[in-house]
Amino acid sequence: MISVKSSHDLRAMKEACQISAQALQLAGSLVEPGITTAEIDHEVEKFIRKAGAKPNFLGYGGFPGSACISINEVVIHGIPGKRVIREGDIVSVDTGAFYNGFNGDNAATFAAGTISPEAQGLLDTTRESLYKGIEAAQAGNRIGDIGAAVQRYVEERGYSVVRQFVGHGVGTDLHEDPSVPNFGTPGRGPRLTPGMTIAIEPMITMGTYEVKILPDKWTTVTADGKLAAHFEHTIAITQNGPVILTMP
Ligand code: MG
């Protein structure tokens, strides 16, 4: 069932989303050669708790971190740990906070030092594809319009859209209906109505869109070992167009 939020709900949810966004900004500022992913995770958790919120990823399905930190060929769900970030890595960070009874969820891929032009192209395309998806999230459109907009933009540039993981509704629960694929057919799927809140999160790869999950049951890597990037915003559908709740 798709939940529709009142304007009061949206105001409360925006605060959770703002904490999530600031946690992501903080994480991004810490992405530098020499830091471990556990150190970034620790700072993210500290920031979210200091804001009076809860890191909503921590313990979700048993996930052991407050942030998912995914380096290079890791697409999503990288577990923070002893791995040291190196010059030239691309580092996808996903952060979320639970506050006021609502969840925020957002992600971005950051460059550690100087990265290759190829990696930069992937980052730029993935970020822009998220905004293409958001532009399509107009009341009266359908979920398929979002995925189609992302997919068209990405595939025209020679990259691939991960199929196995998708965006989602978000609200009092971190993952709500509907599913929000980053691929699809215009005019298909549930209709977007004011008060719906969804997380759009293109996961884009340089090679195949196939992924595999490592034996730790979380870390999701590209099947061919090529680079992947991930950008995400939580947005609200309104009469006046999409509103990005996780825009800091
Ligand atoms: Mg998400």
Short mmCIF file of N, CA and C and ligand atoms in Angstrom, two decimals, residues 105 168 201 232, ligand 1:
data_model
loop_
_atom_site.label_atom_id
_atom_site.label_comp_id
_atom_site.label_asym_id
_atom_site.label_seq_id
_atom_site.Cartn_x
_atom_site.Cartn_y
_atom_site.Cartn_z
N ASP A 105 16.61 9.31 3.59
CA ASP A 105 17.48 8.35 2.92
C ASP A 105 18.13 9.06 1.74
N HIS A 168 12.49 3.26 -3.80
CA HIS A 168 11.38 2.79 -2.96
C HIS A 168 10.62 3.94 -2.34
N GLU A 201 16.98 6.36 -6.63
CA GLU A 201 18.40 6.06 -6.38
C GLU A 201 19.05 5.26 -7.49
N GLU A 232 21.26 9.29 -4.61
CA GLU A 232 19.89 9.11 -4.12
C GLU A 232 19.39 10.37 -3.42
MG MG B 1 17.25 4.00 -0.40
#
